[in-house]
Amino acid sequence: MELRQLTYFVAVCEELSFSRAAARCYISQSAISHQIARLERDLGVPLFERSTRAVVPTDATMRLLPLAKQMLSLESAIRATVRTSGARIRLAANMSFATRSLSAIAGARAAHPDAEIEFVIKPFRQRITAVADGDCDLALIRGSVDEPGLAVEQLWIEDLVIATSAAHPLATRDQVTLADLSQYPLLLPPEQEQILLHNVIRAAFADLAAGPTFGPPIPPDHTATMELINRPDAWTVLYADSPTEGLVVLKPAQHRLRIPVSAVLRSDTRRSPILTTLLSGLHRR
C-alpha cells in the first residue's frame, strides 16, 4: 500500500468518478484505475462497484475512507514538521489562479532572490487542510471559509461573465439584464459542486420579481460550452478567466455578478518579508 494510492482512493470516493478523480490528481484515468486495482489486490477486497453509469463505494470503502484521510493528514503534518525554517513559501491553488500566482511569485523572487516559493495544485478542500496542517503557507480560494485557526484576507473581486451560444435569442445584444435572462434556462453544475455560484445567482436575483429559470444541472463530465450549444436557448455564468471559445459573452446592464478571491492563512502565521511581498503581488490588479 502506498500513500499515493490512498490519495487516489480518496479522490475517487469524493468524486464518484474515475475520470474526474484522474483530472483532479493530474494523471490519466487508466493510471488511477490501475492504482486502485493494485490497492484492492493488496487489501484483498473490492473498493468500488464499477459500471458504465456509476461508481459505487463498497462497505469496505466506507470503513477505509476515514483512515485514509487520517493517513494523508499525518503525511502533511510530517512534511510540515521537518520543513526547514528558511526562506520557503508554499502556495496552494488550482490552475485557474496560475497566471496571477506565477506573476506574484516572480515578483517575490525578484525582491528576495534566495527565496524558495512553491506553487502546488490542490482541490479546494485539500487547500484548506494543507494550510491548517502547516503543509502550505497560504491558499487561494474563491469565496471564504470560517474555520478555527484560519484567517481569510480578501485579495481581489472577480467578475463573472454571462455566456450563451451564438444562436441564443439575446446573443446579438450589447447588454442584457437579469430580468431579460430570467425566462431562459440557466445551466449550472449541481449545487453541491458549486455552492458559491448558486449563492451568487440567488443573491443577484433576490430583488427581482422573477428568479432564474433553472435548467438541468450540467453533468460533471460535460462542458458548459457543449451544453450551451446543445441548448441554444440557455445561458450560464463563468468565471472571468474561464475559456469562452465558441460562446458569446454578454455584458450585464445593471447587476454585476462578482465573487471575492481570498488568501487563507493560519491565524498564527508570522508574515515574513517574502510572504508580505507575495501577498502584495497577489493584491495587484
JSON list of N, CA, C and O in Angstrom, two decimals, residues 53-101:
[
{"chain": "A", "resi": 53, "resn": "ARG", "atom": "N", "xyz": [-22.34, 3.53, -15.74]},
{"chain": "A", "resi": 53, "resn": "ARG", "atom": "CA", "xyz": [-23.13, 4.69, -15.32]},
{"chain": "A", "resi": 53, "resn": "ARG", "atom": "C", "xyz": [-22.71, 5.25, -13.97]},
{"chain": "A", "resi": 53, "resn": "ARG", "atom": "O", "xyz": [-22.97, 6.41, -13.68]},
{"chain": "A", "resi": 54, "resn": "ALA", "atom": "N", "xyz": [-22.07, 4.43, -13.14]},
{"chain": "A", "resi": 54, "resn": "ALA", "atom": "CA", "xyz": [-21.80, 4.92, -11.78]},
{"chain": "A", "resi": 54, "resn": "ALA", "atom": "C", "xyz": [-20.62, 4.18, -11.16]},
{"chain": "A", "resi": 54, "resn": "ALA", "atom": "O", "xyz": [-20.28, 3.06, -11.57]},
{"chain": "A", "resi": 55, "resn": "VAL", "atom": "N", "xyz": [-20.03, 4.82, -10.16]},
{"chain": "A", "resi": 55, "resn": "VAL", "atom": "CA", "xyz": [-19.00, 4.21, -9.31]},
{"chain": "A", "resi": 55, "resn": "VAL", "atom": "C", "xyz": [-19.57, 4.22, -7.90]},
{"chain": "A", "resi": 55, "resn": "VAL", "atom": "O", "xyz": [-19.84, 5.29, -7.34]},
{"chain": "A", "resi": 56, "resn": "VAL", "atom": "N", "xyz": [-19.76, 3.04, -7.33]},
{"chain": "A", "resi": 56, "resn": "VAL", "atom": "CA", "xyz": [-20.42, 2.93, -6.03]},
{"chain": "A", "resi": 56, "resn": "VAL", "atom": "C", "xyz": [-19.45, 2.37, -5.00]},
{"chain": "A", "resi": 56, "resn": "VAL", "atom": "O", "xyz": [-18.88, 1.28, -5.21]},
{"chain": "A", "resi": 57, "resn": "PRO", "atom": "N", "xyz": [-19.18, 3.09, -3.90]},
{"chain": "A", "resi": 57, "resn": "PRO", "atom": "CA", "xyz": [-18.28, 2.57, -2.86]},
{"chain": "A", "resi": 57, "resn": "PRO", "atom": "C", "xyz": [-18.87, 1.34, -2.19]},
{"chain": "A", "resi": 57, "resn": "PRO", "atom": "O", "xyz": [-20.09, 1.22, -2.01]},
{"chain": "A", "resi": 58, "resn": "THR", "atom": "N", "xyz": [-18.01, 0.40, -1.81]},
{"chain": "A", "resi": 58, "resn": "THR", "atom": "CA", "xyz": [-18.44, -0.77, -1.07]},
{"chain": "A", "resi": 58, "resn": "THR", "atom": "C", "xyz": [-18.42, -0.49, 0.42]},
{"chain": "A", "resi": 58, "resn": "THR", "atom": "O", "xyz": [-17.95, 0.57, 0.87]},
{"chain": "A", "resi": 59, "resn": "ASP", "atom": "N", "xyz": [-18.88, -1.44, 1.21]},
{"chain": "A", "resi": 59, "resn": "ASP", "atom": "CA", "xyz": [-18.84, -1.27, 2.67]},
{"chain": "A", "resi": 59, "resn": "ASP", "atom": "C", "xyz": [-17.40, -1.13, 3.16]},
{"chain": "A", "resi": 59, "resn": "ASP", "atom": "O", "xyz": [-17.12, -0.35, 4.08]},
{"chain": "A", "resi": 60, "resn": "ALA", "atom": "N", "xyz": [-16.49, -1.88, 2.53]},
{"chain": "A", "resi": 60, "resn": "ALA", "atom": "CA", "xyz": [-15.08, -1.77, 2.93]},
{"chain": "A", "resi": 60, "resn": "ALA", "atom": "C", "xyz": [-14.55, -0.37, 2.69]},
{"chain": "A", "resi": 60, "resn": "ALA", "atom": "O", "xyz": [-13.74, 0.16, 3.46]},
{"chain": "A", "resi": 61, "resn": "THR", "atom": "N", "xyz": [-14.99, 0.24, 1.61]},
{"chain": "A", "resi": 61, "resn": "THR", "atom": "CA", "xyz": [-14.56, 1.60, 1.29]},
{"chain": "A", "resi": 61, "resn": "THR", "atom": "C", "xyz": [-14.97, 2.58, 2.38]},
{"chain": "A", "resi": 61, "resn": "THR", "atom": "O", "xyz": [-14.19, 3.44, 2.80]},
{"chain": "A", "resi": 62, "resn": "MET", "atom": "N", "xyz": [-16.20, 2.46, 2.85]},
{"chain": "A", "resi": 62, "resn": "MET", "atom": "CA", "xyz": [-16.70, 3.39, 3.85]},
{"chain": "A", "resi": 62, "resn": "MET", "atom": "C", "xyz": [-15.94, 3.23, 5.17]},
{"chain": "A", "resi": 62, "resn": "MET", "atom": "O", "xyz": [-15.81, 4.19, 5.93]},
{"chain": "A", "resi": 63, "resn": "ARG", "atom": "N", "xyz": [-15.43, 2.02, 5.43]},
{"chain": "A", "resi": 63, "resn": "ARG", "atom": "CA", "xyz": [-14.62, 1.83, 6.64]},
{"chain": "A", "resi": 63, "resn": "ARG", "atom": "C", "xyz": [-13.20, 2.37, 6.44]},
{"chain": "A", "resi": 63, "resn": "ARG", "atom": "O", "xyz": [-12.57, 2.85, 7.38]},
{"chain": "A", "resi": 64, "resn": "LEU", "atom": "N", "xyz": [-12.69, 2.24, 5.22]},
{"chain": "A", "resi": 64, "resn": "LEU", "atom": "CA", "xyz": [-11.32, 2.66, 4.93]},
{"chain": "A", "resi": 64, "resn": "LEU", "atom": "C", "xyz": [-11.19, 4.17, 4.80]},
{"chain": "A", "resi": 64, "resn": "LEU", "atom": "O", "xyz": [-10.16, 4.74, 5.16]},
{"chain": "A", "resi": 65, "resn": "LEU", "atom": "N", "xyz": [-12.22, 4.84, 4.28]},
{"chain": "A", "resi": 65, "resn": "LEU", "atom": "CA", "xyz": [-12.10, 6.26, 3.93]},
{"chain": "A", "resi": 65, "resn": "LEU", "atom": "C", "xyz": [-11.62, 7.14, 5.08]},
{"chain": "A", "resi": 65, "resn": "LEU", "atom": "O", "xyz": [-10.67, 7.93, 4.90]},
{"chain": "A", "resi": 66, "resn": "PRO", "atom": "N", "xyz": [-12.22, 7.08, 6.28]},
{"chain": "A", "resi": 66, "resn": "PRO", "atom": "CA", "xyz": [-11.72, 7.99, 7.34]},
{"chain": "A", "resi": 66, "resn": "PRO", "atom": "C", "xyz": [-10.27, 7.69, 7.74]},
{"chain": "A", "resi": 66, "resn": "PRO", "atom": "O", "xyz": [-9.52, 8.61, 8.07]},
{"chain": "A", "resi": 67, "resn": "LEU", "atom": "N", "xyz": [-9.86, 6.43, 7.67]},
{"chain": "A", "resi": 67, "resn": "LEU", "atom": "CA", "xyz": [-8.48, 6.09, 8.00]},
{"chain": "A", "resi": 67, "resn": "LEU", "atom": "C", "xyz": [-7.53, 6.59, 6.92]},
{"chain": "A", "resi": 67, "resn": "LEU", "atom": "O", "xyz": [-6.42, 7.06, 7.23]},
{"chain": "A", "resi": 68, "resn": "ALA", "atom": "N", "xyz": [-7.95, 6.51, 5.66]},
{"chain": "A", "resi": 68, "resn": "ALA", "atom": "CA", "xyz": [-7.11, 7.01, 4.57]},
{"chain": "A", "resi": 68, "resn": "ALA", "atom": "C", "xyz": [-6.91, 8.51, 4.70]},
{"chain": "A", "resi": 68, "resn": "ALA", "atom": "O", "xyz": [-5.80, 9.03, 4.52]},
{"chain": "A", "resi": 69, "resn": "LYS", "atom": "N", "xyz": [-7.99, 9.24, 5.02]},
{"chain": "A", "resi": 69, "resn": "LYS", "atom": "CA", "xyz": [-7.87, 10.68, 5.21]},
{"chain": "A", "resi": 69, "resn": "LYS", "atom": "C", "xyz": [-6.95, 11.01, 6.37]},
{"chain": "A", "resi": 69, "resn": "LYS", "atom": "O", "xyz": [-6.17, 11.96, 6.33]},
{"chain": "A", "resi": 70, "resn": "GLN", "atom": "N", "xyz": [-7.03, 10.19, 7.43]},
{"chain": "A", "resi": 70, "resn": "GLN", "atom": "CA", "xyz": [-6.16, 10.41, 8.58]},
{"chain": "A", "resi": 70, "resn": "GLN", "atom": "C", "xyz": [-4.70, 10.19, 8.20]},
{"chain": "A", "resi": 70, "resn": "GLN", "atom": "O", "xyz": [-3.81, 10.96, 8.61]},
{"chain": "A", "resi": 71, "resn": "MET", "atom": "N", "xyz": [-4.43, 9.16, 7.40]},
{"chain": "A", "resi": 71, "resn": "MET", "atom": "CA", "xyz": [-3.06, 8.89, 6.94]},
{"chain": "A", "resi": 71, "resn": "MET", "atom": "C", "xyz": [-2.52, 10.05, 6.12]},
{"chain": "A", "resi": 71, "resn": "MET", "atom": "O", "xyz": [-1.38, 10.48, 6.29]},
{"chain": "A", "resi": 72, "resn": "LEU", "atom": "N", "xyz": [-3.33, 10.58, 5.21]},
{"chain": "A", "resi": 72, "resn": "LEU", "atom": "CA", "xyz": [-2.88, 11.69, 4.36]},
{"chain": "A", "resi": 72, "resn": "LEU", "atom": "C", "xyz": [-2.67, 12.96, 5.18]},
{"chain": "A", "resi": 72, "resn": "LEU", "atom": "O", "xyz": [-1.77, 13.75, 4.90]},
{"chain": "A", "resi": 73, "resn": "SER", "atom": "N", "xyz": [-3.51, 13.15, 6.19]},
{"chain": "A", "resi": 73, "resn": "SER", "atom": "CA", "xyz": [-3.33, 14.29, 7.08]},
{"chain": "A", "resi": 73, "resn": "SER", "atom": "C", "xyz": [-2.03, 14.17, 7.87]},
{"chain": "A", "resi": 73, "resn": "SER", "atom": "O", "xyz": [-1.30, 15.15, 8.07]},
{"chain": "A", "resi": 74, "resn": "LEU", "atom": "N", "xyz": [-1.71, 12.94, 8.30]},
{"chain": "A", "resi": 74, "resn": "LEU", "atom": "CA", "xyz": [-0.45, 12.71, 9.01]},
{"chain": "A", "resi": 74, "resn": "LEU", "atom": "C", "xyz": [0.75, 12.97, 8.10]},
{"chain": "A", "resi": 74, "resn": "LEU", "atom": "O", "xyz": [1.77, 13.49, 8.54]},
{"chain": "A", "resi": 75, "resn": "GLU", "atom": "N", "xyz": [0.61, 12.60, 6.82]},
{"chain": "A", "resi": 75, "resn": "GLU", "atom": "CA", "xyz": [1.70, 12.87, 5.88]},
{"chain": "A", "resi": 75, "resn": "GLU", "atom": "C", "xyz": [1.96, 14.37, 5.79]},
{"chain": "A", "resi": 75, "resn": "GLU", "atom": "O", "xyz": [3.12, 14.81, 5.81]},
{"chain": "A", "resi": 76, "resn": "SER", "atom": "N", "xyz": [0.87, 15.16, 5.68]},
{"chain": "A", "resi": 76, "resn": "SER", "atom": "CA", "xyz": [1.04, 16.61, 5.61]},
{"chain": "A", "resi": 76, "resn": "SER", "atom": "C", "xyz": [1.69, 17.14, 6.89]},
{"chain": "A", "resi": 76, "resn": "SER", "atom": "O", "xyz": [2.56, 18.02, 6.84]},
{"chain": "A", "resi": 77, "resn": "ALA", "atom": "N", "xyz": [1.27, 16.59, 8.04]},
{"chain": "A", "resi": 77, "resn": "ALA", "atom": "CA", "xyz": [1.84, 17.04, 9.32]},
{"chain": "A", "resi": 77, "resn": "ALA", "atom": "C", "xyz": [3.33, 16.70, 9.40]},
{"chain": "A", "resi": 77, "resn": "ALA", "atom": "O", "xyz": [4.13, 17.49, 9.90]},
{"chain": "A", "resi": 78, "resn": "ILE", "atom": "N", "xyz": [3.72, 15.52, 8.90]},
{"chain": "A", "resi": 78, "resn": "ILE", "atom": "CA", "xyz": [5.13, 15.12, 8.91]},
{"chain": "A", "resi": 78, "resn": "ILE", "atom": "C", "xyz": [5.95, 16.06, 8.04]},
{"chain": "A", "resi": 78, "resn": "ILE", "atom": "O", "xyz": [7.03, 16.51, 8.43]},
{"chain": "A", "resi": 79, "resn": "ARG", "atom": "N", "xyz": [5.43, 16.36, 6.84]},
{"chain": "A", "resi": 79, "resn": "ARG", "atom": "CA", "xyz": [6.16, 17.27, 5.95]},
{"chain": "A", "resi": 79, "resn": "ARG", "atom": "C", "xyz": [6.32, 18.65, 6.59]},
{"chain": "A", "resi": 79, "resn": "ARG", "atom": "O", "xyz": [7.36, 19.29, 6.47]},
{"chain": "A", "resi": 80, "resn": "ALA", "atom": "N", "xyz": [5.25, 19.10, 7.26]},
{"chain": "A", "resi": 80, "resn": "ALA", "atom": "CA", "xyz": [5.32, 20.42, 7.90]},
{"chain": "A", "resi": 80, "resn": "ALA", "atom": "C", "xyz": [6.33, 20.42, 9.05]},
{"chain": "A", "resi": 80, "resn": "ALA", "atom": "O", "xyz": [7.04, 21.40, 9.27]},
{"chain": "A", "resi": 81, "resn": "THR", "atom": "N", "xyz": [6.41, 19.29, 9.79]},
{"chain": "A", "resi": 81, "resn": "THR", "atom": "CA", "xyz": [7.30, 19.21, 10.93]},
{"chain": "A", "resi": 81, "resn": "THR", "atom": "C", "xyz": [8.76, 19.27, 10.54]},
{"chain": "A", "resi": 81, "resn": "THR", "atom": "O", "xyz": [9.58, 19.89, 11.22]},
{"chain": "A", "resi": 82, "resn": "VAL", "atom": "N", "xyz": [9.10, 18.63, 9.41]},
{"chain": "A", "resi": 82, "resn": "VAL", "atom": "CA", "xyz": [10.51, 18.54, 9.04]},
{"chain": "A", "resi": 82, "resn": "VAL", "atom": "C", "xyz": [10.94, 19.65, 8.09]},
{"chain": "A", "resi": 82, "resn": "VAL", "atom": "O", "xyz": [12.10, 19.72, 7.70]},
{"chain": "A", "resi": 83, "resn": "ARG", "atom": "N", "xyz": [10.00, 20.51, 7.70]},
{"chain": "A", "resi": 83, "resn": "ARG", "atom": "CA", "xyz": [10.38, 21.62, 6.83]},
{"chain": "A", "resi": 83, "resn": "ARG", "atom": "C", "xyz": [11.38, 22.52, 7.52]},
{"chain": "A", "resi": 83, "resn": "ARG", "atom": "O", "xyz": [11.30, 22.79, 8.72]},
{"chain": "A", "resi": 84, "resn": "THR", "atom": "N", "xyz": [12.32, 23.01, 6.75]},
{"chain": "A", "resi": 84, "resn": "THR", "atom": "CA", "xyz": [13.28, 23.97, 7.30]},
{"chain": "A", "resi": 84, "resn": "THR", "atom": "C", "xyz": [12.57, 25.28, 7.59]},
{"chain": "A", "resi": 84, "resn": "THR", "atom": "O", "xyz": [11.52, 25.59, 7.03]},
{"chain": "A", "resi": 85, "resn": "SER", "atom": "N", "xyz": [13.18, 26.07, 8.47]},
{"chain": "A", "resi": 85, "resn": "SER", "atom": "CA", "xyz": [12.59, 27.36, 8.83]},
{"chain": "A", "resi": 85, "resn": "SER", "atom": "C", "xyz": [13.14, 28.48, 7.96]},
{"chain": "A", "resi": 85, "resn": "SER", "atom": "O", "xyz": [13.02, 29.64, 8.29]},
{"chain": "A", "resi": 86, "resn": "GLY", "atom": "N", "xyz": [13.79, 28.10, 6.83]},
{"chain": "A", "resi": 86, "resn": "GLY", "atom": "CA", "xyz": [14.39, 29.09, 5.97]},
{"chain": "A", "resi": 86, "resn": "GLY", "atom": "C", "xyz": [13.37, 29.78, 5.09]},
{"chain": "A", "resi": 86, "resn": "GLY", "atom": "O", "xyz": [12.16, 29.73, 5.32]},
{"chain": "A", "resi": 87, "resn": "ALA", "atom": "N", "xyz": [13.89, 30.42, 4.04]},
{"chain": "A", "resi": 87, "resn": "ALA", "atom": "CA", "xyz": [13.06, 31.25, 3.18]},
{"chain": "A", "resi": 87, "resn": "ALA", "atom": "C", "xyz": [12.30, 30.38, 2.18]},
{"chain": "A", "resi": 87, "resn": "ALA", "atom": "O", "xyz": [12.67, 30.27, 1.01]},
{"chain": "A", "resi": 88, "resn": "ARG", "atom": "N", "xyz": [11.24, 29.76, 2.63]},
{"chain": "A", "resi": 88, "resn": "ARG", "atom": "CA", "xyz": [10.46, 28.89, 1.78]},
{"chain": "A", "resi": 88, "resn": "ARG", "atom": "C", "xyz": [8.98, 29.14, 2.00]},
{"chain": "A", "resi": 88, "resn": "ARG", "atom": "O", "xyz": [8.51, 29.20, 3.14]},
{"chain": "A", "resi": 89, "resn": "ILE", "atom": "N", "xyz": [8.25, 29.30, 0.91]},
{"chain": "A", "resi": 89, "resn": "ILE", "atom": "CA", "xyz": [6.81, 29.54, 0.97]},
{"chain": "A", "resi": 89, "resn": "ILE", "atom": "C", "xyz": [6.14, 28.54, 0.04]},
{"chain": "A", "resi": 89, "resn": "ILE", "atom": "O", "xyz": [6.59, 28.29, -1.08]},
{"chain": "A", "resi": 90, "resn": "ARG", "atom": "N", "xyz": [5.04, 27.94, 0.49]},
{"chain": "A", "resi": 90, "resn": "ARG", "atom": "CA", "xyz": [4.24, 27.05, -0.36]},
{"chain": "A", "resi": 90, "resn": "ARG", "atom": "C", "xyz": [2.86, 27.66, -0.54]},
{"chain": "A", "resi": 90, "resn": "ARG", "atom": "O", "xyz": [2.15, 27.94, 0.44]},
{"chain": "A", "resi": 91, "resn": "LEU", "atom": "N", "xyz": [2.50, 27.89, -1.79]},
{"chain": "A", "resi": 91, "resn": "LEU", "atom": "CA", "xyz": [1.22, 28.49, -2.15]},
{"chain": "A", "resi": 91, "resn": "LEU", "atom": "C", "xyz": [0.35, 27.43, -2.82]},
{"chain": "A", "resi": 91, "resn": "LEU", "atom": "O", "xyz": [0.73, 26.86, -3.85]},
{"chain": "A", "resi": 92, "resn": "ALA", "atom": "N", "xyz": [-0.81, 27.15, -2.25]},
{"chain": "A", "resi": 92, "resn": "ALA", "atom": "CA", "xyz": [-1.74, 26.16, -2.80]},
{"chain": "A", "resi": 92, "resn": "ALA", "atom": "C", "xyz": [-2.84, 26.88, -3.55]},
{"chain": "A", "resi": 92, "resn": "ALA", "atom": "O", "xyz": [-3.40, 27.87, -3.08]},
{"chain": "A", "resi": 93, "resn": "ALA", "atom": "N", "xyz": [-3.16, 26.38, -4.73]},
{"chain": "A", "resi": 93, "resn": "ALA", "atom": "CA", "xyz": [-4.20, 26.98, -5.56]},
{"chain": "A", "resi": 93, "resn": "ALA", "atom": "C", "xyz": [-4.68, 25.94, -6.56]},
{"chain": "A", "resi": 93, "resn": "ALA", "atom": "O", "xyz": [-4.34, 24.75, -6.44]},
{"chain": "A", "resi": 94, "resn": "ASN", "atom": "N", "xyz": [-5.51, 26.36, -7.51]},
{"chain": "A", "resi": 94, "resn": "ASN", "atom": "CA", "xyz": [-5.81, 25.50, -8.64]},
{"chain": "A", "resi": 94, "resn": "ASN", "atom": "C", "xyz": [-5.34, 26.21, -9.91]},
{"chain": "A", "resi": 94, "resn": "ASN", "atom": "O", "xyz": [-4.86, 27.34, -9.87]},
{"chain": "A", "resi": 95, "resn": "MET", "atom": "N", "xyz": [-5.48, 25.55, -11.05]},
{"chain": "A", "resi": 95, "resn": "MET", "atom": "CA", "xyz": [-4.89, 26.08, -12.27]},
{"chain": "A", "resi": 95, "resn": "MET", "atom": "C", "xyz": [-5.51, 27.40, -12.72]},
{"chain": "A", "resi": 95, "resn": "MET", "atom": "O", "xyz": [-4.89, 28.18, -13.44]},
{"chain": "A", "resi": 96, "resn": "SER", "atom": "N", "xyz": [-6.74, 27.69, -12.29]},
{"chain": "A", "resi": 96, "resn": "SER", "atom": "CA", "xyz": [-7.36, 28.95, -12.71]},
{"chain": "A", "resi": 96, "resn": "SER", "atom": "C", "xyz": [-6.65, 30.16, -12.11]},
{"chain": "A", "resi": 96, "resn": "SER", "atom": "O", "xyz": [-6.80, 31.28, -12.59]},
{"chain": "A", "resi": 97, "resn": "PHE", "atom": "N", "xyz": [-5.86, 29.94, -11.04]},
{"chain": "A", "resi": 97, "resn": "PHE", "atom": "CA", "xyz": [-5.10, 31.03, -10.43]},
{"chain": "A", "resi": 97, "resn": "PHE", "atom": "C", "xyz": [-3.64, 31.05, -10.88]},
{"chain": "A", "resi": 97, "resn": "PHE", "atom": "O", "xyz": [-2.83, 31.82, -10.33]},
{"chain": "A", "resi": 98, "resn": "ALA", "atom": "N", "xyz": [-3.28, 30.22, -11.84]},
{"chain": "A", "resi": 98, "resn": "ALA", "atom": "CA", "xyz": [-1.87, 30.05, -12.18]},
{"chain": "A", "resi": 98, "resn": "ALA", "atom": "C", "xyz": [-1.23, 31.34, -12.68]},
{"chain": "A", "resi": 98, "resn": "ALA", "atom": "O", "xyz": [-0.13, 31.71, -12.24]},
{"chain": "A", "resi": 99, "resn": "THR", "atom": "N", "xyz": [-1.90, 32.05, -13.60]},
{"chain": "A", "resi": 99, "resn": "THR", "atom": "CA", "xyz": [-1.29, 33.25, -14.18]},
{"chain": "A", "resi": 99, "resn": "THR", "atom": "C", "xyz": [-1.00, 34.29, -13.12]},
{"chain": "A", "resi": 99, "resn": "THR", "atom": "O", "xyz": [0.11, 34.84, -13.02]},
{"chain": "A", "resi": 100, "resn": "ARG", "atom": "N", "xyz": [-2.01, 34.58, -12.28]},
{"chain": "A", "resi": 100, "resn": "ARG", "atom": "CA", "xyz": [-1.83, 35.58, -11.22]},
{"chain": "A", "resi": 100, "resn": "ARG", "atom": "C", "xyz": [-0.77, 35.12, -10.22]},
{"chain": "A", "resi": 100, "resn": "ARG", "atom": "O", "xyz": [0.08, 35.91, -9.78]},
{"chain": "A", "resi": 101, "resn": "SER", "atom": "N", "xyz": [-0.82, 33.83, -9.85]},
{"chain": "A", "resi": 101, "resn": "SER", "atom": "CA", "xyz": [0.11, 33.33, -8.85]},
{"chain": "A", "resi": 101, "resn": "SER", "atom": "C", "xyz": [1.55, 33.37, -9.34]},
{"chain": "A", "resi": 101, "resn": "SER", "atom": "O", "xyz": [2.45, 33.81, -8.61]}
]
